[in-house]
């Protein structure tokens, strides 16, 4: 019950993603939170207040001028009687109102009146997200201290358009709320951490690339778990479709050489956790133009060249962090391969997982790992990638404490 006793004021504004808010309410309540819903009139066009109220097991507040609601609770109390205000989905319109301090309905009035932390999960058409007006509003809101989770890349529900604008998944939103409300011990306060995550994309030509099945889930979860223990985290992420973790500085890169440069520019640090599934090879000379097929001509062969090994570079760097952690994705001889990797890459710990196709780990949500250090091996039971992250973060904190 990570959110036990916490009171979340959930503002649902009018976008197609409002249907995901129903799941979000369940997930928040599963973790022990009390959810009090506020719906804009637009939101009520997409989901009914009956469904929202039933899932939240609370009255749904919709009207600024409701005599009954004002007598019972009142909009100022609504804005303050909670631990956090969550807006999901947050439409371009609501964000614009917030950025300008408008208060012409219950949701915007509550947002102007609240003194609680506010998290917004934007959802809109990619062109609306990219519009200079929205960019400006987001910038203002960030400066005002509003935290954002998402949006993510992907196909829109209402059209076949793809791009940034999809609302973050309910579980990512819950993780963001947990991070912000976490009052646990902060043993990593004052420590700097660098985490790599996701795959890399190595171009073949302007439209094709070499990639792998990494989703970034494990690396992103580790970045969030280190931040939850108080670390100042820089996450260097390859192309992924999951949301940037809240409370973490996220740098987006595509290729291995860009990832290496971003990691090196984030040094010095106390902790490095290299989780990214970096492509070992890239195409020796990527074509500037799309490679065309010509009937009757031979099929092209790709000459590959080695990519920089980021973990090895960091493990042997003059600014080597005190604790360097690598991952080993193995399909056989998991332990002996991981031991060899520990030595070769100059790491203190290797988190080894068996990614043989039967396990479904790559791209999945669960993981079974062995932690291999110079002083022995720990086998952890199968668990959720978030739990692996939490345990690894506290192991890292223990190691640094023992120094
Ligand atoms: N890694 C890295 N840069 C690379 C390749 C790997 O930083 N160019 C890091 C990964 O982030 C991971 C660790 O090295 O922490 C192990 O990656 P893995 O691909 O399992 O090992 P390899 O060194 O590629 O060895 P092999 O291909 O033999 O398994």
Short mmCIF file of C-alpha atoms and ligand atoms in Angstrom, two decimals:
data_model
loop_
_atom_site.label_atom_id
_atom_site.label_comp_id
_atom_site.label_asym_id
_atom_site.label_seq_id
_atom_site.Cartn_x
_atom_site.Cartn_y
_atom_site.Cartn_z
CA UNK A 1 0.00 0.00 0.00
CA UNK A 2 2.47 2.57 -1.22
CA UNK A 3 -0.19 5.29 -1.25
CA UNK A 4 -1.93 4.21 1.96
CA UNK A 5 -3.88 7.11 3.46
CA UNK A 6 -2.99 9.52 0.66
CA UNK A 7 -5.75 11.71 -0.76
CA UNK A 8 -5.55 12.42 -4.47
CA UNK A 9 -7.73 15.03 -6.12
CA UNK A 10 -8.07 13.71 -9.67
CA UNK A 11 -9.06 16.26 -12.29
CA UNK A 12 -10.32 14.66 -15.49
CA UNK A 13 -10.49 16.99 -18.47
CA UNK A 14 -12.13 16.38 -21.82
CA UNK A 15 -10.09 14.17 -24.08
CA UNK A 16 -10.49 10.71 -25.51
CA UNK A 17 -7.84 9.51 -23.03
CA UNK A 18 -10.40 10.10 -20.25
CA UNK A 19 -11.35 6.43 -20.61
CA UNK A 20 -7.92 5.55 -19.20
CA UNK A 21 -8.72 7.58 -16.08
CA UNK A 22 -11.14 4.86 -15.03
CA UNK A 23 -8.27 2.37 -14.88
CA UNK A 24 -6.10 5.02 -13.22
CA UNK A 25 -8.64 5.42 -10.40
CA UNK A 26 -8.57 1.66 -9.79
CA UNK A 27 -4.77 1.55 -9.76
CA UNK A 28 -4.54 4.46 -7.32
CA UNK A 29 -7.12 2.88 -5.01
CA UNK A 30 -5.37 -0.53 -5.23
CA UNK A 31 -2.36 1.19 -3.67
CA UNK A 32 -4.42 2.58 -0.83
CA UNK A 33 -5.10 6.12 -2.09
CA UNK A 34 -8.45 7.85 -1.68
CA UNK A 35 -9.44 9.41 -5.00
CA UNK A 36 -11.76 12.42 -5.17
CA UNK A 37 -12.75 13.18 -8.76
CA UNK A 38 -13.37 16.52 -10.42
CA UNK A 39 -14.63 16.38 -14.02
CA UNK A 40 -14.77 19.21 -16.54
CA UNK A 41 -17.83 19.42 -18.75
CA UNK A 42 -15.68 18.15 -21.63
CA UNK A 43 -14.68 15.08 -19.62
CA UNK A 44 -18.34 14.22 -19.11
CA UNK A 45 -18.72 13.93 -22.89
CA UNK A 46 -16.20 11.07 -22.86
CA UNK A 47 -16.91 9.16 -19.63
CA UNK A 48 -19.88 9.35 -17.32
CA UNK A 49 -19.68 10.77 -13.82
CA UNK A 50 -21.55 7.63 -12.76
CA UNK A 51 -18.65 5.38 -13.78
CA UNK A 52 -16.05 7.73 -12.31
CA UNK A 53 -17.94 8.07 -9.03
CA UNK A 54 -18.53 4.33 -8.73
CA UNK A 55 -14.86 3.50 -9.23
CA UNK A 56 -13.67 6.28 -6.93
CA UNK A 57 -16.39 5.51 -4.34
CA UNK A 58 -16.77 9.27 -3.86
CA UNK A 59 -18.94 12.12 -5.01
CA UNK A 60 -17.89 13.53 -8.39
CA UNK A 61 -17.46 17.30 -8.39
CA UNK A 62 -18.37 19.00 -11.67
CA UNK A 63 -19.91 22.38 -11.05
CA UNK A 64 -18.36 25.54 -9.63
CA UNK A 65 -21.81 26.95 -8.92
CA UNK A 66 -23.38 23.89 -7.30
CA UNK A 67 -25.05 25.19 -4.12
CA UNK A 68 -24.98 21.76 -2.55
CA UNK A 69 -21.29 21.08 -3.25
CA UNK A 70 -20.29 24.56 -2.13
CA UNK A 71 -22.16 24.06 1.14
CA UNK A 72 -20.76 20.56 1.72
CA UNK A 73 -17.14 21.03 0.69
CA UNK A 74 -16.53 24.27 -1.19
CA UNK A 75 -14.02 24.73 -3.98
CA UNK A 76 -11.27 26.12 -1.75
CA UNK A 77 -11.44 23.14 0.61
CA UNK A 78 -11.57 20.81 -2.41
CA UNK A 79 -8.30 22.39 -3.59
CA UNK A 80 -6.53 21.98 -0.25
CA UNK A 81 -7.99 18.87 1.40
CA UNK A 82 -5.72 16.52 -0.51
CA UNK A 83 -2.06 15.50 -0.64
CA UNK A 84 -1.71 15.96 -4.39
CA UNK A 85 -3.68 17.20 -7.38
CA UNK A 86 -3.44 14.96 -10.43
CA UNK A 87 -4.75 16.03 -13.84
CA UNK A 88 -5.28 13.07 -16.17
CA UNK A 89 -5.87 13.62 -18.96
CA UNK A 90 -4.71 17.24 -19.07
CA UNK A 91 -5.96 18.81 -22.30
CA UNK A 92 -4.22 21.63 -24.19
CA UNK A 93 -7.12 23.86 -23.16
CA UNK A 94 -6.85 23.17 -19.44
CA UNK A 95 -3.06 23.60 -19.54
CA UNK A 96 -3.52 26.92 -21.34
CA UNK A 97 -5.94 28.09 -18.67
CA UNK A 98 -3.55 27.05 -15.91
CA UNK A 99 -0.60 28.77 -17.55
CA UNK A 100 -2.59 32.00 -17.64
CA UNK A 101 -4.29 31.73 -14.27
CA UNK A 102 -7.81 31.51 -15.67
CA UNK A 103 -10.53 30.15 -13.43
CA UNK A 104 -13.83 29.86 -15.26
CA UNK A 105 -14.93 26.40 -14.15
CA UNK A 106 -14.45 24.14 -11.14
CA UNK A 107 -11.28 22.37 -12.41
CA UNK A 108 -9.40 25.56 -13.32
CA UNK A 109 -10.56 27.30 -10.14
CA UNK A 110 -9.34 24.41 -7.98
CA UNK A 111 -6.01 24.50 -9.82
CA UNK A 112 -5.63 28.22 -9.12
CA UNK A 113 -6.61 27.79 -5.48
CA UNK A 114 -4.50 24.77 -4.56
CA UNK A 115 -1.28 24.89 -2.56
CA UNK A 116 -0.60 21.16 -3.09
CA UNK A 117 1.82 19.55 -5.54
CA UNK A 118 0.28 19.24 -9.01
CA UNK A 119 1.06 16.50 -11.53
CA UNK A 120 -0.31 16.70 -15.07
CA UNK A 121 -0.55 13.88 -17.62
CA UNK A 122 -1.06 15.73 -20.91
CA UNK A 123 -2.99 14.10 -23.75
CA UNK A 124 -3.66 15.73 -27.08
CA UNK A 125 -3.12 15.55 -30.79
CA UNK A 126 0.62 15.68 -31.65
CA UNK A 127 0.21 18.94 -33.57
CA UNK A 128 -1.44 20.55 -30.56
CA UNK A 129 1.39 19.33 -28.30
CA UNK A 130 3.98 20.69 -30.76
CA UNK A 131 2.21 24.05 -31.23
CA UNK A 132 4.28 27.04 -30.03
CA UNK A 133 1.40 28.12 -27.77
CA UNK A 134 1.39 24.76 -25.97
CA UNK A 135 5.22 24.72 -25.77
CA UNK A 136 5.06 28.16 -24.15
CA UNK A 137 2.35 27.10 -21.71
CA UNK A 138 4.28 23.98 -20.68
CA UNK A 139 7.40 26.08 -20.10
CA UNK A 140 5.45 28.49 -17.87
CA UNK A 141 3.86 25.64 -15.96
CA UNK A 142 7.19 23.90 -15.40
CA UNK A 143 8.55 27.15 -13.98
CA UNK A 144 5.50 27.31 -11.72
CA UNK A 145 6.48 23.89 -10.34
CA UNK A 146 3.91 21.75 -12.14
CA UNK A 147 5.28 18.24 -12.76
CA UNK A 148 4.56 16.37 -15.97
CA UNK A 149 4.30 12.70 -16.74
CA UNK A 150 4.27 12.00 -20.48
CA UNK A 151 2.95 12.47 -23.05
CA UNK A 152 4.26 9.48 -24.92
CA UNK A 153 4.86 8.75 -28.55
CA UNK A 154 2.44 6.48 -30.32
CA UNK A 155 -0.67 6.29 -32.39
CA UNK A 156 -3.56 8.55 -31.43
CA UNK A 157 -6.86 6.98 -30.48
CA UNK A 158 -8.95 9.25 -32.67
CA UNK A 159 -6.88 9.28 -35.85
CA UNK A 160 -4.14 7.29 -37.44
CA UNK A 161 -1.71 10.08 -36.72
CA UNK A 162 1.37 9.17 -34.73
CA UNK A 163 3.64 11.35 -32.63
CA UNK A 164 4.00 12.76 -29.11
CA UNK A 165 0.64 13.28 -27.46
CA UNK A 166 -0.66 10.01 -26.02
CA UNK A 167 -1.40 10.09 -22.31
CA UNK A 168 1.12 8.19 -20.17
CA UNK A 169 -0.06 4.73 -19.11
CA UNK A 170 -1.96 4.62 -15.79
CA UNK A 171 0.87 2.66 -14.10
CA UNK A 172 3.44 5.29 -15.14
CA UNK A 173 1.18 7.98 -13.72
CA UNK A 174 0.82 6.03 -10.48
CA UNK A 175 4.63 5.68 -10.29
CA UNK A 176 4.98 9.46 -10.72
CA UNK A 177 2.48 10.07 -7.90
CA UNK A 178 4.29 7.56 -5.67
CA UNK A 179 7.62 9.29 -6.30
CA UNK A 180 6.23 12.70 -5.41
CA UNK A 181 4.46 11.57 -2.27
CA UNK A 182 7.21 9.29 -1.05
CA UNK A 183 8.29 10.31 2.44
CA UNK A 184 10.63 7.37 3.01
CA UNK A 185 14.32 7.63 3.95
CA UNK A 186 16.62 9.40 1.46
CA UNK A 187 20.00 7.64 1.88
CA UNK A 188 21.15 8.82 -1.56
CA UNK A 189 20.58 12.54 -0.91
CA UNK A 190 23.57 14.47 -2.26
CA UNK A 191 24.61 11.57 -4.55
CA UNK A 192 24.66 11.88 -8.32
CA UNK A 193 23.62 8.95 -10.50
CA UNK A 194 23.72 8.30 -14.25
CA UNK A 195 21.44 5.63 -15.70
CA UNK A 196 21.22 4.46 -19.31
CA UNK A 197 18.04 2.82 -20.57
CA UNK A 198 16.27 1.52 -23.66
CA UNK A 199 17.69 0.39 -26.98
CA UNK A 200 19.82 2.37 -29.39
CA UNK A 201 18.87 2.89 -33.03
CA UNK A 202 21.78 2.63 -35.41
CA UNK A 203 20.89 4.08 -38.83
CA UNK A 204 21.31 2.10 -42.04
CA UNK A 205 19.91 4.91 -44.18
CA UNK A 206 17.48 7.78 -43.42
CA UNK A 207 14.53 5.38 -43.00
CA UNK A 208 16.04 2.13 -41.67
CA UNK A 209 17.91 1.28 -38.51
CA UNK A 210 19.24 -1.60 -36.41
CA UNK A 211 17.50 -1.93 -33.06
CA UNK A 212 16.59 -4.48 -30.38
CA UNK A 213 13.62 -5.40 -28.19
CA UNK A 214 14.50 -3.32 -25.12
CA UNK A 215 11.48 -1.35 -23.81
CA UNK A 216 13.41 0.81 -21.33
CA UNK A 217 11.14 -0.34 -18.49
CA UNK A 218 13.92 -1.69 -16.29
CA UNK A 219 16.28 1.26 -16.77
CA UNK A 220 13.55 3.87 -16.30
CA UNK A 221 12.36 2.10 -13.13
CA UNK A 222 15.92 2.12 -11.75
CA UNK A 223 16.28 5.85 -12.47
CA UNK A 224 13.00 6.50 -10.63
CA UNK A 225 13.99 4.23 -7.70
CA UNK A 226 17.33 6.01 -7.25
CA UNK A 227 15.54 9.38 -7.37
CA UNK A 228 13.05 8.12 -4.77
CA UNK A 229 16.01 7.52 -2.42
CA UNK A 230 17.10 11.12 -2.92
CA UNK A 231 19.72 10.76 -5.69
CA UNK A 232 20.15 13.45 -8.33
CA UNK A 233 19.56 11.29 -11.42
CA UNK A 234 20.42 11.84 -15.08
CA UNK A 235 18.72 9.26 -17.27
CA UNK A 236 20.12 8.84 -20.77
CA UNK A 237 17.41 7.10 -22.74
CA UNK A 238 17.42 5.58 -26.20
CA UNK A 239 14.17 5.65 -28.22
CA UNK A 240 11.34 4.28 -26.04
CA UNK A 241 7.58 4.74 -25.90
CA UNK A 242 7.31 4.92 -22.10
CA UNK A 243 7.09 8.20 -20.17
CA UNK A 244 10.08 10.04 -18.70
CA UNK A 245 10.16 9.27 -14.97
CA UNK A 246 9.13 12.16 -12.72
CA UNK A 247 11.91 13.77 -10.68
CA UNK A 248 14.65 12.62 -13.05
CA UNK A 249 16.58 14.62 -15.68
CA UNK A 250 16.02 12.67 -18.91
CA UNK A 251 18.23 13.11 -21.97
CA UNK A 252 16.97 11.51 -25.20
CA UNK A 253 19.41 10.00 -27.66
CA UNK A 254 19.19 7.63 -30.63
CA UNK A 255 22.61 6.18 -31.34
CA UNK A 256 25.28 4.56 -29.15
CA UNK A 257 27.81 7.35 -29.81
CA UNK A 258 25.24 9.96 -28.74
CA UNK A 259 24.52 7.90 -25.63
CA UNK A 260 28.23 7.74 -24.77
CA UNK A 261 28.62 11.52 -25.22
CA UNK A 262 25.59 12.22 -23.01
CA UNK A 263 26.86 9.84 -20.31
CA UNK A 264 30.37 11.31 -20.32
CA UNK A 265 29.02 14.86 -20.16
CA UNK A 266 27.04 13.89 -17.03
CA UNK A 267 30.23 12.83 -15.18
CA UNK A 268 31.35 13.15 -12.43
CA UNK A 269 28.84 11.00 -10.57
CA UNK A 270 28.79 8.67 -7.58
CA UNK A 271 26.73 5.97 -9.26
CA UNK A 272 26.47 4.67 -12.84
CA UNK A 273 23.90 2.04 -13.76
CA UNK A 274 24.17 1.06 -17.40
CA UNK A 275 20.95 -0.70 -18.30
CA UNK A 276 20.63 0.28 -21.96
CA UNK A 277 20.72 -2.46 -24.54
CA UNK A 278 23.34 -0.65 -26.59
CA UNK A 279 23.79 -2.00 -30.11
CA UNK A 280 27.22 -3.62 -30.22
CA UNK A 281 27.66 -2.69 -33.86
CA UNK A 282 26.61 0.08 -36.19
CA UNK A 283 26.63 0.27 -39.97
CA UNK A 284 30.14 1.35 -40.99
CA UNK A 285 28.89 4.07 -43.31
CA UNK A 286 25.17 4.78 -43.09
CA UNK A 287 23.74 5.92 -46.44
CA UNK A 288 22.69 9.56 -46.79
CA UNK A 289 19.82 8.62 -49.09
CA UNK A 290 17.37 5.73 -48.89
CA UNK A 291 18.94 2.58 -50.32
CA UNK A 292 16.78 1.60 -53.33
CA UNK A 293 16.23 -1.86 -54.68
CA UNK A 294 17.02 -2.34 -58.33
CA UNK A 295 15.57 -5.48 -59.95
CA UNK A 296 18.27 -7.85 -61.07
CA UNK A 297 20.98 -6.20 -59.00
CA UNK A 298 22.63 -7.90 -56.05
CA UNK A 299 21.20 -7.55 -52.54
CA UNK A 300 23.22 -5.06 -50.46
CA UNK A 301 25.38 -6.33 -47.61
CA UNK A 302 25.88 -4.25 -44.50
CA UNK A 303 29.43 -3.71 -43.29
CA UNK A 304 29.37 -3.22 -39.53
CA UNK A 305 31.78 -1.53 -37.20
CA UNK A 306 32.02 -1.69 -33.41
CA UNK A 307 30.18 0.81 -31.23
CA UNK A 308 31.79 2.39 -28.18
CA UNK A 309 31.28 0.26 -25.06
CA UNK A 310 29.78 2.82 -22.69
CA UNK A 311 29.94 0.69 -19.55
CA UNK A 312 33.57 -0.19 -20.19
CA UNK A 313 34.44 3.45 -20.88
CA UNK A 314 32.81 4.56 -17.62
CA UNK A 315 34.30 1.61 -15.68
CA UNK A 316 37.83 2.63 -16.68
CA UNK A 317 37.38 6.42 -16.73
CA UNK A 318 39.50 8.80 -14.66
CA UNK A 319 36.20 10.14 -13.30
CA UNK A 320 34.94 6.59 -12.60
CA UNK A 321 31.91 6.73 -10.30
CA UNK A 322 32.35 5.00 -6.92
CA UNK A 323 29.80 2.38 -7.88
CA UNK A 324 29.49 1.13 -11.45
CA UNK A 325 26.70 -1.32 -12.20
CA UNK A 326 26.22 -3.12 -15.50
CA UNK A 327 23.59 -5.45 -16.86
CA UNK A 328 24.24 -8.69 -18.65
CA UNK A 329 21.65 -10.01 -21.03
CA UNK A 330 22.53 -13.63 -21.57
CA UNK A 331 20.87 -16.54 -23.27
CA UNK A 332 23.23 -19.21 -21.83
CA UNK A 333 26.02 -19.65 -19.22
CA UNK A 334 24.49 -16.70 -17.38
CA UNK A 335 26.84 -16.72 -14.37
CA UNK A 336 30.19 -17.33 -16.02
CA UNK A 337 29.46 -14.79 -18.76
CA UNK A 338 28.39 -12.22 -16.19
CA UNK A 339 31.57 -12.78 -14.14
CA UNK A 340 33.73 -12.27 -17.20
CA UNK A 341 31.77 -9.08 -17.99
CA UNK A 342 32.37 -7.76 -14.44
CA UNK A 343 36.14 -7.94 -14.95
CA UNK A 344 36.22 -6.84 -18.58
CA UNK A 345 34.04 -3.79 -18.09
CA UNK A 346 35.47 -2.61 -14.77
CA UNK A 347 32.10 -2.86 -12.99
CA UNK A 348 31.43 -3.42 -9.28
CA UNK A 349 28.18 -5.28 -9.84
CA UNK A 350 26.57 -7.02 -12.78
CA UNK A 351 22.84 -7.62 -12.81
CA UNK A 352 22.48 -10.72 -14.95
CA UNK A 353 19.26 -11.84 -16.55
CA UNK A 354 18.44 -14.72 -18.76
CA UNK A 355 16.88 -13.29 -21.90
CA UNK A 356 16.49 -16.55 -23.79
CA UNK A 357 13.23 -16.11 -25.69
CA UNK A 358 11.26 -18.45 -23.38
CA UNK A 359 11.58 -16.00 -20.46
CA UNK A 360 9.87 -13.06 -22.20
CA UNK A 361 12.02 -10.65 -20.14
CA UNK A 362 13.10 -8.43 -23.01
CA UNK A 363 10.20 -6.05 -23.47
CA UNK A 364 8.16 -7.68 -20.67
CA UNK A 365 7.27 -6.36 -17.21
CA UNK A 366 8.85 -9.05 -14.99
CA UNK A 367 12.44 -10.03 -14.43
CA UNK A 368 14.49 -12.72 -12.64
CA UNK A 369 18.01 -11.56 -11.90
CA UNK A 370 21.25 -12.59 -10.27
CA UNK A 371 23.45 -9.92 -8.73
CA UNK A 372 27.09 -10.73 -9.31
CA UNK A 373 29.79 -8.85 -7.39
CA UNK A 374 33.45 -9.46 -6.64
CA UNK A 375 32.39 -10.95 -3.31
CA UNK A 376 29.65 -13.33 -4.40
CA UNK A 377 26.29 -13.89 -6.05
CA UNK A 378 22.76 -13.14 -4.93
CA UNK A 379 19.87 -14.83 -6.71
CA UNK A 380 16.66 -12.80 -6.53
CA UNK A 381 13.26 -14.40 -7.07
CA UNK A 382 11.13 -13.47 -10.08
CA UNK A 383 9.58 -10.07 -9.53
CA UNK A 384 8.18 -7.03 -11.23
CA UNK A 385 10.77 -4.76 -12.90
CA UNK A 386 9.78 -1.98 -10.47
CA UNK A 387 10.61 -4.25 -7.52
CA UNK A 388 13.96 -5.17 -9.06
CA UNK A 389 14.60 -1.43 -9.34
CA UNK A 390 13.65 -0.70 -5.73
CA UNK A 391 15.81 -3.53 -4.40
CA UNK A 392 18.75 -2.57 -6.57
CA UNK A 393 18.50 1.08 -5.46
CA UNK A 394 18.60 0.06 -1.80
CA UNK A 395 21.50 -2.32 -2.46
CA UNK A 396 23.36 0.61 -4.08
CA UNK A 397 22.55 2.83 -1.07
CA UNK A 398 23.87 0.11 1.31
CA UNK A 399 27.09 -0.27 -0.67
CA UNK A 400 27.74 3.49 -0.65
CA UNK A 401 26.96 3.70 3.06
CA UNK A 402 29.57 1.01 3.82
CA UNK A 403 32.34 2.97 2.16
N1 LIG B 1 26.96 -1.83 -22.74
C1 LIG B 1 27.38 -0.54 -23.00
N2 LIG B 1 27.81 -0.20 -24.25
C2 LIG B 1 27.85 -1.13 -25.24
C3 LIG B 1 27.42 -2.46 -24.98
C4 LIG B 1 26.98 -2.76 -23.72
O1 LIG B 1 27.34 0.30 -22.10
N3 LIG B 1 28.29 -0.78 -26.43
C5 LIG B 1 26.55 -2.18 -21.38
C6 LIG B 1 25.09 -2.49 -21.22
O2 LIG B 1 24.37 -1.35 -20.87
C7 LIG B 1 25.14 -3.51 -20.09
C8 LIG B 1 26.41 -4.23 -20.28
O3 LIG B 1 27.23 -3.36 -21.05
O4 LIG B 1 25.20 -2.87 -18.84
C9 LIG B 1 26.34 -5.60 -20.91
O5 LIG B 1 25.83 -5.59 -22.17
P1 LIG B 1 25.75 -6.92 -23.05
O6 LIG B 1 25.23 -6.53 -24.35
O7 LIG B 1 25.08 -7.98 -22.29
O8 LIG B 1 27.26 -7.32 -23.10
P2 LIG B 1 28.29 -7.22 -24.23
O9 LIG B 1 29.44 -6.47 -23.72
O10 LIG B 1 27.66 -6.75 -25.47
O11 LIG B 1 28.74 -8.73 -24.35
P3 LIG B 1 28.06 -9.89 -25.22
O12 LIG B 1 27.60 -9.23 -26.48
O13 LIG B 1 29.19 -10.80 -25.37
O14 LIG B 1 26.95 -10.45 -24.40
#
